[in-house]
Short mmCIF file of C-alpha atoms in Angstrom, two decimals:
data_model
loop_
_atom_site.label_atom_id
_atom_site.label_comp_id
_atom_site.label_asym_id
_atom_site.label_seq_id
_atom_site.Cartn_x
_atom_site.Cartn_y
_atom_site.Cartn_z
CA MET U 19 94.95 96.13 140.61
CA ARG U 20 91.58 95.06 139.17
CA ALA U 21 88.44 97.18 139.05
CA GLN U 22 85.00 97.17 137.49
CA PRO U 23 82.44 99.97 136.97
CA THR U 24 79.25 99.46 138.98
CA ALA U 25 76.68 101.35 136.88
CA LYS U 26 73.67 99.25 135.81
CA SER U 27 73.45 100.88 132.37
CA ALA U 28 75.46 102.96 129.91
CA ARG U 29 74.54 105.49 127.23
CA CYS U 30 75.07 104.63 123.60
CA THR U 31 77.88 106.73 122.13
CA ALA U 32 75.88 107.42 118.95
CA CYS U 33 72.23 107.98 120.00
CA ARG U 34 72.81 108.70 123.75
CA ILE U 35 69.96 106.32 124.77
CA PRO U 36 70.74 104.26 127.90
CA SER U 37 70.95 100.49 127.57
CA ARG U 38 71.09 97.68 130.15
CA ARG U 39 71.68 94.82 127.68
CA VAL U 40 75.22 93.55 128.21
CA HIS U 41 76.79 92.10 125.06
CA GLY U 42 80.12 91.05 126.57
CA PHE U 43 83.20 92.43 128.27
CA TYR U 44 86.94 92.92 127.84
CA TRP U 45 89.84 93.89 130.06
CA ARG U 46 91.42 97.31 129.63
CA SER U 47 94.79 98.15 131.19
CA LEU U 48 95.47 101.72 132.30
CA GLY U 49 98.65 103.15 133.80
CA ASP U 50 98.04 105.23 136.92
CA VAL U 51 100.12 107.41 139.27
CA ALA U 52 102.64 105.59 141.42
CA CYS U 53 102.00 104.23 144.90
CA PHE U 54 105.04 104.08 147.22
CA GLY U 55 107.25 104.82 144.22
CA ARG U 56 105.99 101.81 142.25
CA PRO U 57 104.08 102.12 138.95
CA ILE U 58 100.42 101.06 139.13
CA LEU U 59 98.59 99.22 136.36
CA LEU U 60 94.80 99.19 136.62
CA LEU U 61 93.00 96.29 134.95
CA ILE U 62 89.43 97.43 134.39
CA ARG U 63 86.69 95.10 133.21
CA ILE U 64 84.80 97.10 130.57
CA ARG U 65 81.37 95.89 129.54
CA ARG U 66 80.10 96.12 125.98
CA PHE U 67 76.42 96.96 125.70
CA ARG U 68 73.95 96.34 122.90
CA CYS U 69 72.02 99.40 121.67
CA THR U 70 68.27 98.74 121.78
CA ILE U 71 67.31 101.35 119.16
CA PRO U 72 66.94 99.70 115.71
CA GLU U 73 67.72 102.96 113.82
CA CYS U 74 70.99 103.53 115.70
CA PRO U 75 74.10 103.03 113.52
CA ARG U 76 75.97 101.40 116.45
CA ARG U 77 74.99 97.88 117.36
CA THR U 78 77.31 97.57 120.36
CA PHE U 79 79.30 100.09 122.37
CA ALA U 80 81.68 100.05 125.32
CA GLU U 81 80.98 101.84 128.56
CA THR U 82 83.07 104.95 129.10
CA LEU U 83 85.07 105.98 132.14
CA PRO U 84 84.38 109.71 132.56
CA GLY U 85 86.78 111.38 134.96
CA VAL U 86 89.12 108.36 134.85
CA ALA U 87 90.37 108.02 131.27
CA ARG U 88 89.42 108.86 127.71
CA LEU U 89 88.32 105.96 125.55
CA PRO U 90 91.46 105.23 123.48
CA ALA U 91 93.91 106.28 126.22
CA ARG U 92 96.20 103.80 127.96
CA GLN U 93 96.80 106.09 130.96
CA THR U 94 94.45 107.66 133.47
CA ASP U 95 93.76 111.37 133.32
CA ARG U 96 95.66 111.75 136.61
CA LEU U 97 98.82 110.22 135.13
CA ARG U 98 98.51 112.37 132.00
CA SER U 99 98.31 115.52 134.14
CA VAL U 100 101.37 114.43 136.19
CA HIS U 101 103.34 113.84 132.99
CA ARG U 102 102.19 117.20 131.60
CA ALA U 103 103.29 119.03 134.76
CA ILE U 104 106.70 117.33 134.70
CA GLY U 105 107.08 118.09 130.99
CA LEU U 106 106.20 121.75 131.45
CA ALA U 107 108.64 122.10 134.33
CA LEU U 108 111.62 120.10 133.06
CA SER U 109 110.96 119.16 129.39
CA GLY U 110 112.65 116.17 127.64
CA ASN U 111 115.54 114.20 129.18
CA PRO U 112 115.51 115.82 132.65
CA GLY U 113 111.75 115.32 132.85
CA ALA U 114 112.00 111.67 131.84
CA ARG U 115 114.67 111.04 134.51
CA HIS U 116 112.59 112.80 137.17
CA ALA U 117 109.44 110.90 136.17
CA ALA U 118 111.31 107.60 136.52
CA THR U 119 112.42 108.49 140.06
CA LEU U 120 108.80 109.32 140.94
CA GLY U 121 107.64 105.93 139.68
CA VAL U 122 105.80 107.22 136.60
CA PRO U 123 108.29 106.39 133.81
CA ILE U 124 107.89 107.95 130.38
CA SER U 125 110.22 108.49 127.44
CA ARG U 126 111.47 111.98 126.62
CA SER U 127 109.74 112.07 123.25
CA THR U 128 106.40 110.95 124.71
CA LEU U 129 106.77 113.54 127.47
CA LEU U 130 107.28 116.32 124.92
CA HIS U 131 104.39 114.99 122.84
CA ARG U 132 102.17 115.06 125.94
CA VAL U 133 103.05 118.73 126.54
CA CYS U 134 102.48 119.73 122.90
CA SER U 135 99.19 117.86 122.50
CA SER U 136 97.58 119.05 125.73
CA ASP U 137 95.18 121.94 125.80
CA ALA U 138 96.81 125.18 126.88
CA ASP U 139 95.50 126.92 129.95
CA PRO U 140 93.17 129.80 128.99
CA ILE U 141 94.77 133.23 129.24
CA PRO U 142 92.93 135.48 131.70
CA PRO U 143 92.24 139.09 130.67
CA VAL U 144 95.40 141.19 130.69
CA ARG U 145 95.34 144.58 132.40
CA VAL U 146 99.05 145.52 132.25
CA LEU U 147 100.79 144.49 129.02
CA SER U 148 104.51 144.74 128.37
CA VAL U 149 105.84 144.74 124.80
CA ASP U 150 109.53 144.21 124.12
CA ASP U 151 111.64 143.17 121.16
CA TRP U 152 114.91 141.33 120.76
CA ALA U 153 117.21 140.35 117.94
CA TRP U 154 116.96 136.86 116.50
CA LEU U 155 119.94 137.79 114.34
CA LYS U 156 121.57 141.09 115.32
CA GLY U 157 120.79 143.84 112.84
CA SER U 158 118.59 141.77 110.50
CA SER U 159 115.62 140.07 112.20
CA TYR U 160 113.78 140.87 115.38
CA GLY U 161 111.06 139.22 117.45
CA THR U 162 108.49 140.62 119.87
CA ILE U 163 107.48 139.30 123.26
CA LEU U 164 104.18 140.12 125.00
CA CYS U 165 104.11 139.76 128.80
CA ASP U 166 101.45 140.11 131.49
CA LEU U 167 103.23 142.20 134.13
CA GLU U 168 100.73 141.50 136.92
CA ARG U 169 101.04 137.71 136.65
CA ARG U 170 104.64 137.74 135.35
CA ARG U 171 103.74 135.43 132.43
CA VAL U 172 104.71 135.36 128.78
CA ILE U 173 101.56 135.69 126.68
CA ASP U 174 102.94 135.33 123.16
CA LEU U 175 106.07 135.42 121.04
CA LEU U 176 105.71 137.14 117.67
CA PRO U 177 108.09 136.36 114.79
CA ASP U 178 108.83 140.02 113.98
CA ARG U 179 108.03 143.52 115.22
CA SER U 180 105.50 144.41 112.55
CA ALA U 181 102.23 146.08 113.64
CA ASP U 182 100.32 143.86 111.15
CA LEU U 183 100.56 140.91 113.54
CA TRP U 184 98.81 142.94 116.26
CA ARG U 185 95.82 143.68 114.03
CA ARG U 186 95.40 140.03 112.97
CA GLY U 187 95.71 138.54 116.48
#
C-alpha cells in the first residue's frame, strides 16, 4: 500500500522553524498490523525539506510521521503496541507463534526485545500494599515481593528482605 503525507510544510528538527522548500523525497517502508490475516507493508513517500534559516546546523531534514511511526522505526506504532501486548501475554516462542497466526510475524528474540525496551506503564498510587517474602534458596537467600492488593498487581521484586532497600526506593 502506498501513501504520502499531505502537509504543505514541515518543521525543521533542529530549529523548529517551518519550511515549504522541498529538497527531494525517498520511499520509506513500514510494517503495519495485518488485514484479513495478511501482513501489510506501507510504502510512504517522505519528503526532504531544506531549512531556510542560515544559522541552523541542519541543511535538510525529513518530514516526521507523528502518531504513525518514530523516525528510525521500520514498524508503525500500532504494530509495535500489538507486538508488545503479545510479548507481555505470552513471551518468547509462544508469542512468536501466536503473532504469526495473527499475520504480524516477529521472531522470539525481537519480541522479547520489544517488551524490554518499551516504556513501562506508570504505577498508580498504592493504597493497600502487601509485603511477602520467599526463599530463592531455602535457608540461605530470600526475596521480597510487593503487591497492590486492590488492583492485584505485582509492584516490585526485591533481591532480599533487608529494610535498606525500602529506604532507598
